Amino acid sequence: MEISITVKDNITPEENVSFLTDITPLEILYTKKGSAFWGNKVDTNDAMLINFLNLSNLCKEKLGFPIKFTEIPTTQSLESTKDSIYTLHIMAGLSGDLIFPEQSIDIHNKSNLHWGQQYLDLYMDLSPYLERFCPEAILNFEKYPQIKDNFIIDGKVYAIYTGMPSITALALMVKNELLEETGVDINTIKNVDALYEFMDNLYQGNEPKDGFNKIWVSGGTLLHYAICNSDYYDYGSSLFTMNDEKCTPYFLEDTEIIDYFLNKFNKFFINGYFTTDSNTLYENIIIQTGLQDMVLISWSPHITKALSQYTDNEQDNPFHKYSIVLFDDMKPVINQFNAFIHVMVPTTCTHPEKALIFMQWLMTDKEAADILTFGSQLMNLQHYRFSEDGRIIPEKNNTIYAFCNLIANFSDKAFLYGKYDVIHEYKEKTYQAAYPVLYRLIDSDNERYVKLSTLISSITQPYNSLITKRNRYLRNSIEELLLNPNSNLDAMRIKQGLDEIGDLEDYKVIVAETIKEALKQLMK
């Protein structure tokens, strides 16, 4: 088995080292709905199983033992009081060495719940093993200090964190031919002000004659930028300030967000530098046409997966036509519940040392990174191919970034997107990301997430019509600003328009009381 020199040097004569010669498969337990969800979603046609096979073969070559991915069916009887298939499996004494849980929580059947005080007796305390067998996990706790209280309870480490969370990020995609014509390095356009300067140099304050020469952006992308940079986050139909321990809900018109929004983007609006299309739901549809000079998007790894559907032609595809840059002026914020996936060693594991040696390898090995990042090639099943200059081109059915939230070990192999691949920079931004208070408190227990989701859904239902009208008004207002340089809308008029749609003060009070009660239960 390939282990570090430090581990070998610290083995004592009386220590049980049978794990060093244990060549039985390491068993990883997981559940799935359609397919495993640890990053970008994949479907049956994407052939995730060949990654399992290739990882197993590589592990056997490097560490001396294969791995076995065991799916626990979600259809089995849920007679346990904990309503968890992991609980049923472990309490039945069935085998398993590691648990890779899904990121999404089943709030209806509660079949894949796995974290919280009531589940801790199912998992081993890993604190005696980490320093020797999985030091990378310790480094991750240092990189994400805000999760320590979630993973480490009463000094015991019941799970390790090996991935990266999903965060807010803004990216600009620019046609390579435009960059060549202007002689501009895309890495000089890393914020909103630099983007305006770039447009102003091109058009001198005049509206571009052709819509394809404008910056295509959705109104929601710009609004989300303003929300995060104003130190708010959204949940349901409410807004919360980032560090408010009381989690007091606000409506948009009660905040300074619209003021910030207009202060930041009004110069683009009045010069006609933006365009949009409310009938186009996804930016990748705009990008894949290759017609738009520039597209400003909320970036996450799923964008790459979506664009990979259009790579049949090695020259005529969005990766070849565009370069990309992540902006550095949008506040990175963890933007969903359960963003940090727990990796546990169940009490059924006979060699936790072996499980952690495997995790250390999975988090650091370069060949493993290639599989985790781009997928596999196995006979006639291929997730990618190589271009003439050796760059990786995803096939239509692929598993690119399918593990990114579970294992954040990314390949250094040359990829497309012009000259740039932003996944490494995105990962670095996750270390500085704000972790909203409500998310942080609820993430410490799956049951709390189920209860809060159910409560918010039930109290929102009577107000759905008003909320829909508000959303439509806001969407139409922002679209007017994007498409009409002569619009007379300002922050006051937009706020008044929202306020006049209907009285939602009762709803705000109910949301506040619901969250207050949920937090009270949390502190018990």
XYZ file of C-alpha atoms in Angstrom:
524
model
C 0.000 0.000 0.000
C 1.290 3.471 -0.924
C 1.419 5.482 2.313
C 3.517 8.399 3.428
C 6.980 7.981 4.915
C 5.725 9.805 8.014
C 3.121 7.110 8.629
C 5.665 4.321 8.153
C 8.183 5.956 10.471
C 5.623 6.301 13.259
C 4.339 2.729 13.269
C 5.077 1.105 16.620
C 5.826 -2.634 17.081
C 2.661 -3.201 19.112
C 0.395 -1.414 16.641
C -2.110 -3.414 14.588
C -1.007 -2.756 11.017
C -3.158 -5.336 9.259
C -4.670 -2.495 7.226
C -1.337 -2.274 5.367
C -1.838 -5.697 3.827
C -5.633 -5.644 3.539
C -6.374 -6.029 -0.180
C -10.145 -6.448 0.144
C -12.183 -3.787 -1.687
C -12.860 -0.566 0.189
C -16.647 -0.196 0.194
C -18.218 3.221 -0.376
C -21.917 3.606 0.414
C -24.065 6.070 -1.501
C -27.626 6.711 -2.630
C -28.866 8.240 -5.831
C -31.931 9.567 -7.575
C -31.236 8.920 -11.228
C -27.531 9.190 -10.485
C -25.163 10.248 -7.738
C -25.230 13.978 -7.042
C -21.898 15.277 -5.758
C -21.431 18.208 -8.119
C -22.736 18.616 -11.654
C -25.732 16.379 -12.141
C -25.323 13.421 -14.438
C -27.863 11.102 -15.994
C -27.769 7.476 -17.071
C -26.387 8.339 -20.512
C -23.367 9.982 -18.891
C -22.135 6.582 -17.672
C -20.935 7.578 -14.207
C -20.184 3.920 -13.476
C -17.070 3.891 -15.657
C -15.578 6.482 -13.299
C -16.202 4.114 -10.407
C -14.455 1.339 -12.336
C -11.476 3.482 -13.356
C -11.048 4.885 -9.846
C -11.110 1.341 -8.505
C -8.470 0.172 -10.977
C -6.283 3.189 -10.274
C -6.635 2.733 -6.524
C -5.616 -0.914 -6.827
C -2.577 0.128 -8.851
C -1.542 2.894 -6.441
C -2.696 1.631 -3.031
C -2.956 -2.113 -3.548
C -6.710 -2.527 -3.105
C -9.764 -1.848 -5.285
C -12.840 0.116 -4.270
C -16.461 -0.882 -4.452
C -19.295 1.633 -4.780
C -22.419 0.193 -3.161
C -25.706 1.920 -3.864
C -28.181 1.633 -1.010
C -31.624 1.467 -2.647
C -33.949 4.250 -1.502
C -36.949 1.970 -1.984
C -36.234 -0.274 0.971
C -38.612 -0.162 3.930
C -38.092 2.796 6.232
C -39.077 1.294 9.563
C -36.286 2.980 11.525
C -37.333 5.807 13.779
C -34.593 7.843 12.139
C -36.100 7.388 8.668
C -32.684 6.990 7.095
C -31.480 4.252 4.796
C -27.958 4.813 6.102
C -29.242 4.132 9.608
C -30.971 0.952 8.490
C -27.864 -0.251 6.686
C -25.435 0.420 9.525
C -27.694 -0.770 12.347
C -28.256 -3.997 10.426
C -24.500 -4.579 10.629
C -24.084 -4.478 6.858
C -20.666 -3.694 5.443
C -19.367 -0.258 4.549
C -16.126 1.695 4.951
C -17.071 5.190 3.801
C -20.268 7.132 3.185
C -20.529 9.581 0.281
C -23.944 11.183 0.907
C -25.889 13.162 -1.650
C -25.880 16.921 -1.377
C -29.633 17.209 -1.845
C -31.811 16.180 1.089
C -35.032 14.233 0.573
C -37.415 16.416 2.583
C -40.458 14.249 1.824
C -39.381 10.693 2.647
C -36.275 11.697 4.617
C -34.625 8.602 3.166
C -31.125 10.050 2.773
C -30.842 11.995 6.023
C -27.454 11.359 7.561
C -26.279 14.255 9.728
C -27.234 15.592 13.133
C -26.894 14.684 16.791
C -29.138 11.641 16.408
C -26.852 10.118 13.753
C -23.462 10.512 15.399
C -23.480 7.081 17.039
C -23.441 5.590 13.522
C -20.021 7.034 12.722
C -16.483 6.616 13.989
C -14.529 9.360 15.712
C -11.723 10.042 13.239
C -9.675 12.391 15.402
C -7.100 9.696 16.393
C -6.327 8.970 12.730
C -6.404 12.218 10.752
C -2.928 13.596 11.383
C -1.245 10.388 10.259
C -3.544 9.081 7.567
C -5.443 12.064 6.120
C -3.659 15.356 6.862
C -5.378 16.945 3.873
C -8.644 16.823 5.832
C -7.018 18.826 8.622
C -5.886 21.402 6.058
C -9.451 21.652 4.780
C -10.710 22.453 8.267
C -8.172 25.279 8.336
C -9.276 26.521 4.912
C -12.949 26.382 5.924
C -12.847 27.221 9.660
C -16.557 28.089 9.648
C -17.485 24.389 9.335
C -15.498 23.059 12.287
C -18.417 23.241 14.725
C -20.505 21.269 12.244
C -18.032 18.435 11.636
C -16.262 18.357 15.012
C -18.521 17.807 18.023
C -17.213 17.703 21.595
C -13.702 17.341 20.229
C -14.602 14.334 18.085
C -14.344 14.392 14.298
C -17.370 12.500 12.983
C -16.879 13.542 9.352
C -14.238 15.077 7.137
C -14.695 17.653 4.412
C -12.992 16.997 1.098
C -14.874 19.093 -1.455
C -15.725 22.693 -2.169
C -19.063 24.486 -1.682
C -21.122 26.193 -4.363
C -20.698 29.962 -4.180
C -21.797 33.110 -5.959
C -19.471 34.131 -8.773
C -19.704 36.482 -11.725
C -17.923 35.714 -14.993
C -17.493 37.419 -18.331
C -17.209 35.500 -21.593
C -15.774 37.418 -24.534
C -15.317 36.323 -28.124
C -11.676 35.612 -28.850
C -11.869 37.487 -32.153
C -12.984 40.648 -30.295
C -10.081 40.308 -27.868
C -7.686 39.892 -30.797
C -9.123 42.903 -32.645
C -8.831 45.167 -29.607
C -5.566 43.731 -28.299
C -7.124 43.453 -24.834
C -6.130 40.768 -22.345
C -9.342 39.417 -20.844
C -7.655 39.255 -17.435
C -7.677 43.064 -17.360
C -11.502 42.963 -17.285
C -12.017 41.482 -13.841
C -14.659 43.789 -12.381
C -17.709 45.824 -13.323
C -15.825 49.127 -13.578
C -13.200 47.591 -15.872
C -16.005 46.170 -18.028
C -17.543 49.620 -18.374
C -14.166 51.086 -19.321
C -13.748 48.359 -21.964
C -17.176 49.140 -23.453
C -16.575 52.890 -23.295
C -13.296 52.528 -25.170
C -15.145 50.583 -27.850
C -18.255 52.759 -28.223
C -17.414 56.149 -26.645
C -20.688 56.364 -24.741
C -22.807 55.546 -27.793
C -25.247 52.666 -27.921
C -23.894 49.810 -30.083
C -25.966 49.588 -33.261
C -26.235 45.811 -33.192
C -27.572 43.951 -30.168
C -24.914 41.283 -30.700
C -22.249 43.880 -29.870
C -23.790 44.538 -26.452
C -23.225 42.618 -23.238
C -25.928 39.996 -22.854
C -26.930 39.531 -19.222
C -30.004 38.424 -17.315
C -31.545 40.864 -14.876
C -31.354 38.251 -12.153
C -27.567 38.046 -12.516
C -27.160 41.782 -11.932
C -29.634 41.797 -9.043
C -27.877 38.890 -7.359
C -24.581 40.762 -7.659
C -26.199 43.732 -5.895
C -27.732 41.535 -3.183
C -24.429 39.886 -2.271
C -22.384 43.078 -2.466
C -24.931 44.808 -0.215
C -24.232 42.080 2.362
C -27.538 40.233 2.013
C -28.528 36.733 0.973
C -31.888 35.362 -0.069
C -33.933 32.418 1.089
C -37.391 31.801 -0.300
C -38.930 35.202 -0.962
C -37.071 36.981 1.826
C -33.704 38.649 2.252
C -31.443 38.430 5.292
C -28.326 40.331 6.301
C -25.278 38.123 6.152
C -24.304 37.975 9.837
C -27.622 38.623 11.580
C -27.888 35.902 14.244
C -31.627 36.633 14.609
C -32.178 36.057 10.862
C -34.634 38.957 10.500
C -36.335 38.824 7.062
C -36.535 41.861 4.772
C -38.200 42.689 1.483
C -36.209 44.231 -1.327
C -37.848 47.643 -0.932
C -36.823 47.738 2.747
C -33.136 47.613 1.830
C -30.572 49.684 -0.054
C -30.053 46.930 -2.651
C -31.897 48.662 -5.509
C -29.958 51.865 -4.795
C -26.669 49.935 -5.025
C -27.922 48.180 -8.169
C -28.606 51.461 -9.970
C -25.470 53.198 -8.711
C -23.394 50.331 -10.091
C -25.114 49.683 -13.415
C -26.945 52.863 -14.409
C -24.031 54.038 -16.587
C -24.394 50.808 -18.587
C -28.166 51.309 -18.867
C -28.096 54.903 -20.144
C -25.453 54.061 -22.763
C -27.303 50.968 -23.945
C -24.374 48.655 -23.250
C -26.537 45.778 -21.974
C -29.093 43.591 -23.675
C -31.191 40.628 -22.581
C -33.950 38.279 -23.640
C -36.554 37.348 -21.054
C -37.609 34.353 -23.146
C -34.152 32.779 -22.812
C -33.907 31.020 -19.474
C -30.293 29.862 -19.644
C -27.159 31.760 -20.623
C -25.635 28.704 -22.282
C -28.281 28.959 -25.013
C -27.020 32.453 -25.854
C -23.364 31.434 -25.609
C -23.673 28.351 -27.800
C -24.967 30.380 -30.760
C -21.610 32.181 -30.858
C -23.333 35.378 -32.019
C -23.025 37.518 -28.891
C -19.724 39.384 -28.425
C -19.935 39.295 -24.635
C -22.007 37.445 -22.058
C -22.024 38.230 -18.331
C -23.084 35.214 -16.294
C -23.479 33.854 -12.806
C -20.806 31.173 -13.055
C -20.754 27.779 -11.438
C -19.316 24.461 -12.667
C -22.663 23.519 -14.217
C -22.099 26.192 -16.900
C -19.209 24.141 -18.272
C -21.340 21.006 -18.235
C -24.141 22.810 -20.098
C -21.783 24.204 -22.749
C -20.183 20.807 -23.279
C -23.333 19.773 -25.149
C -22.164 21.882 -28.091
C -18.654 20.556 -28.741
C -19.217 18.233 -31.701
C -17.147 20.539 -33.899
C -13.630 21.120 -32.565
C -13.433 24.627 -34.044
C -17.050 25.773 -34.022
C -17.901 25.455 -30.338
C -18.275 27.912 -27.439
C -15.060 26.816 -25.719
C -13.068 27.609 -28.846
C -14.880 30.867 -29.588
C -14.823 32.444 -26.144
C -12.428 33.171 -23.317
C -13.629 33.582 -19.756
C -12.660 35.557 -16.680
C -14.035 35.474 -13.135
C -14.739 38.889 -11.654
C -13.020 39.748 -8.402
C -15.511 42.378 -7.204
C -18.496 40.134 -6.443
C -18.652 38.994 -2.846
C -18.394 35.188 -2.778
C -21.256 33.754 -0.748
C -22.176 30.139 -0.084
C -25.488 30.069 -1.875
C -27.357 26.973 -0.740
C -28.071 24.757 2.209
C -25.979 21.595 2.679
C -23.170 23.032 0.570
C -20.577 21.184 2.671
C -20.886 17.430 2.102
C -19.947 15.273 5.083
C -17.797 12.194 4.421
C -18.223 9.685 7.238
C -16.640 6.383 8.255
C -19.436 4.130 9.576
C -18.970 2.001 12.668
C -19.092 -1.069 10.404
C -15.643 -0.148 9.035
C -12.919 -2.504 10.291
C -9.968 -0.407 9.113
C -10.588 3.359 9.410
C -6.891 3.866 8.667
C -7.374 2.326 5.240
C -10.456 4.464 4.557
C -8.565 7.644 5.423
C -5.474 6.664 3.428
C -7.810 6.284 0.459
C -9.358 9.718 1.064
C -5.910 11.317 1.333
C -4.976 9.728 -1.996
C -8.269 10.749 -3.623
C -7.760 14.359 -2.540
C -4.183 14.647 -3.805
C -3.415 12.183 -6.619
C -3.061 13.778 -10.070
C -4.372 10.782 -12.008
C -7.381 10.562 -9.707
C -7.889 14.295 -10.327
C -8.180 13.656 -14.078
C -11.054 11.220 -13.501
C -12.754 13.403 -10.891
C -12.528 16.441 -13.167
C -13.128 15.225 -16.705
C -14.373 11.667 -16.375
C -13.004 8.568 -18.072
C -12.117 6.849 -21.300
C -12.918 3.145 -21.370
C -13.098 1.282 -24.676
C -15.952 2.854 -26.658
C -17.206 4.862 -23.665
C -15.480 8.226 -23.564
C -16.323 11.335 -21.571
C -13.810 13.434 -23.504
C -11.395 13.467 -26.410
C -8.244 15.433 -27.191
C -7.893 18.248 -29.721
C -4.949 18.457 -32.113
C -3.014 20.597 -29.633
C -3.701 18.194 -26.765
C -6.520 20.068 -25.064
C -9.408 18.166 -23.525
C -12.759 18.485 -25.292
C -15.787 17.090 -23.437
C -18.040 14.700 -25.299
C -21.781 15.370 -25.231
C -22.287 12.763 -22.515
C -19.757 13.460 -19.809
C -19.222 13.760 -16.078
C -17.215 16.969 -16.007
C -17.050 18.358 -12.440
C -19.485 15.653 -11.305
C -17.509 15.195 -8.068
C -16.602 18.844 -7.418
C -18.665 19.353 -4.242
C -17.525 16.020 -2.807
C -13.838 15.894 -3.822
C -12.225 19.174 -4.896
C -9.180 17.630 -6.568
C -8.988 19.145 -10.044
C -6.866 18.202 -13.032
C -4.082 20.449 -14.296
C -4.485 19.155 -17.846
C -5.096 21.760 -20.537
C -8.773 22.510 -21.031
C -10.669 24.792 -23.389
C -12.389 28.141 -22.635
C -9.861 29.896 -24.847
C -6.696 30.051 -22.777
C -8.371 29.886 -19.402
C -9.964 27.349 -17.091
C -11.505 29.047 -14.069
C -12.226 26.077 -11.792
C -9.009 26.528 -9.790
C -9.694 30.232 -9.271
C -13.299 29.454 -8.320
C -12.040 26.973 -5.727
C -9.742 29.624 -4.238
C -12.709 31.989 -3.914
C -14.611 29.413 -1.856
C -12.065 29.829 0.946
C -13.113 33.473 1.380
C -16.837 32.896 0.888
C -19.288 34.211 3.466
C -21.352 31.485 5.124
C -24.811 32.962 5.856
C -25.938 32.499 9.443
C -29.192 30.723 8.605
C -27.434 28.220 6.345
C -24.718 27.599 8.916
C -27.195 26.908 11.725
C -29.514 24.699 9.688
C -26.685 22.740 8.031
C -25.692 21.266 11.377
C -28.751 18.989 11.357
C -30.626 17.480 8.394
C -33.841 17.299 10.427
C -33.778 21.073 10.916
C -33.475 21.554 7.170
C -36.503 19.322 6.570
C -38.574 21.134 9.192
C -37.618 24.623 8.026
C -38.213 23.795 4.344
C -41.621 22.328 5.141
C -42.606 25.273 7.338
C -41.509 27.948 4.857
C -43.311 26.144 2.033
C -46.557 25.943 4.011
C -46.589 29.573 5.176
C -45.664 30.875 1.713
C -48.482 29.114 -0.131
C -51.289 31.615 0.717
C -49.100 34.474 -0.531
C -47.907 32.856 -3.761
C -50.059 35.069 -5.980
C -48.711 38.296 -4.480
C -45.145 37.003 -4.534
C -45.512 36.059 -8.210
C -46.794 39.561 -9.036
C -43.867 41.136 -7.196
C -41.366 38.951 -9.015
C -42.954 39.751 -12.378
C -42.918 43.491 -11.680
C -39.283 43.391 -10.612
C -38.260 41.293 -13.623
C -40.080 43.652 -16.020
C -38.576 46.735 -14.357
C -35.027 45.440 -14.677
C -35.683 44.358 -18.257
C -36.858 47.883 -19.062
C -33.609 49.281 -17.674
C -31.586 46.770 -19.701
C -33.379 47.420 -22.989
C -34.407 51.077 -22.820
C -31.618 53.661 -22.359
C -34.306 56.354 -21.985
C -36.150 54.669 -19.123
C -37.110 57.008 -16.288
C -37.159 54.283 -13.656
C -35.177 55.031 -10.524
C -34.743 53.334 -7.143
C -37.653 55.177 -5.545
C -40.102 54.306 -8.322
C -39.101 50.636 -8.308
C -39.486 50.421 -4.523
C -42.847 52.194 -4.647
C -44.023 49.838 -7.365
C -43.130 46.822 -5.241
C -44.789 48.321 -2.186
C -48.023 49.036 -4.068
C -48.513 45.500 -5.367
C -49.979 44.244 -2.100
C -49.530 44.124 1.630
C -47.097 41.385 2.548
C -46.373 42.704 6.012
C -48.290 39.787 7.548
C -46.195 37.373 5.521
C -42.977 39.002 6.709
C -44.115 38.705 10.340
C -45.012 35.032 9.858
C -41.640 34.276 8.240
C -39.851 36.062 11.077
C -41.778 34.127 13.727
C -41.253 30.819 11.919
C -37.499 31.301 11.699
C -37.365 32.586 15.273
C -39.124 29.435 16.472
C -36.880 27.234 14.323
C -33.784 28.871 15.783
C -35.166 28.476 19.301
C -35.568 24.749 18.671
C -32.052 24.725 17.236
C -30.527 26.062 20.418
C -32.136 23.427 22.658
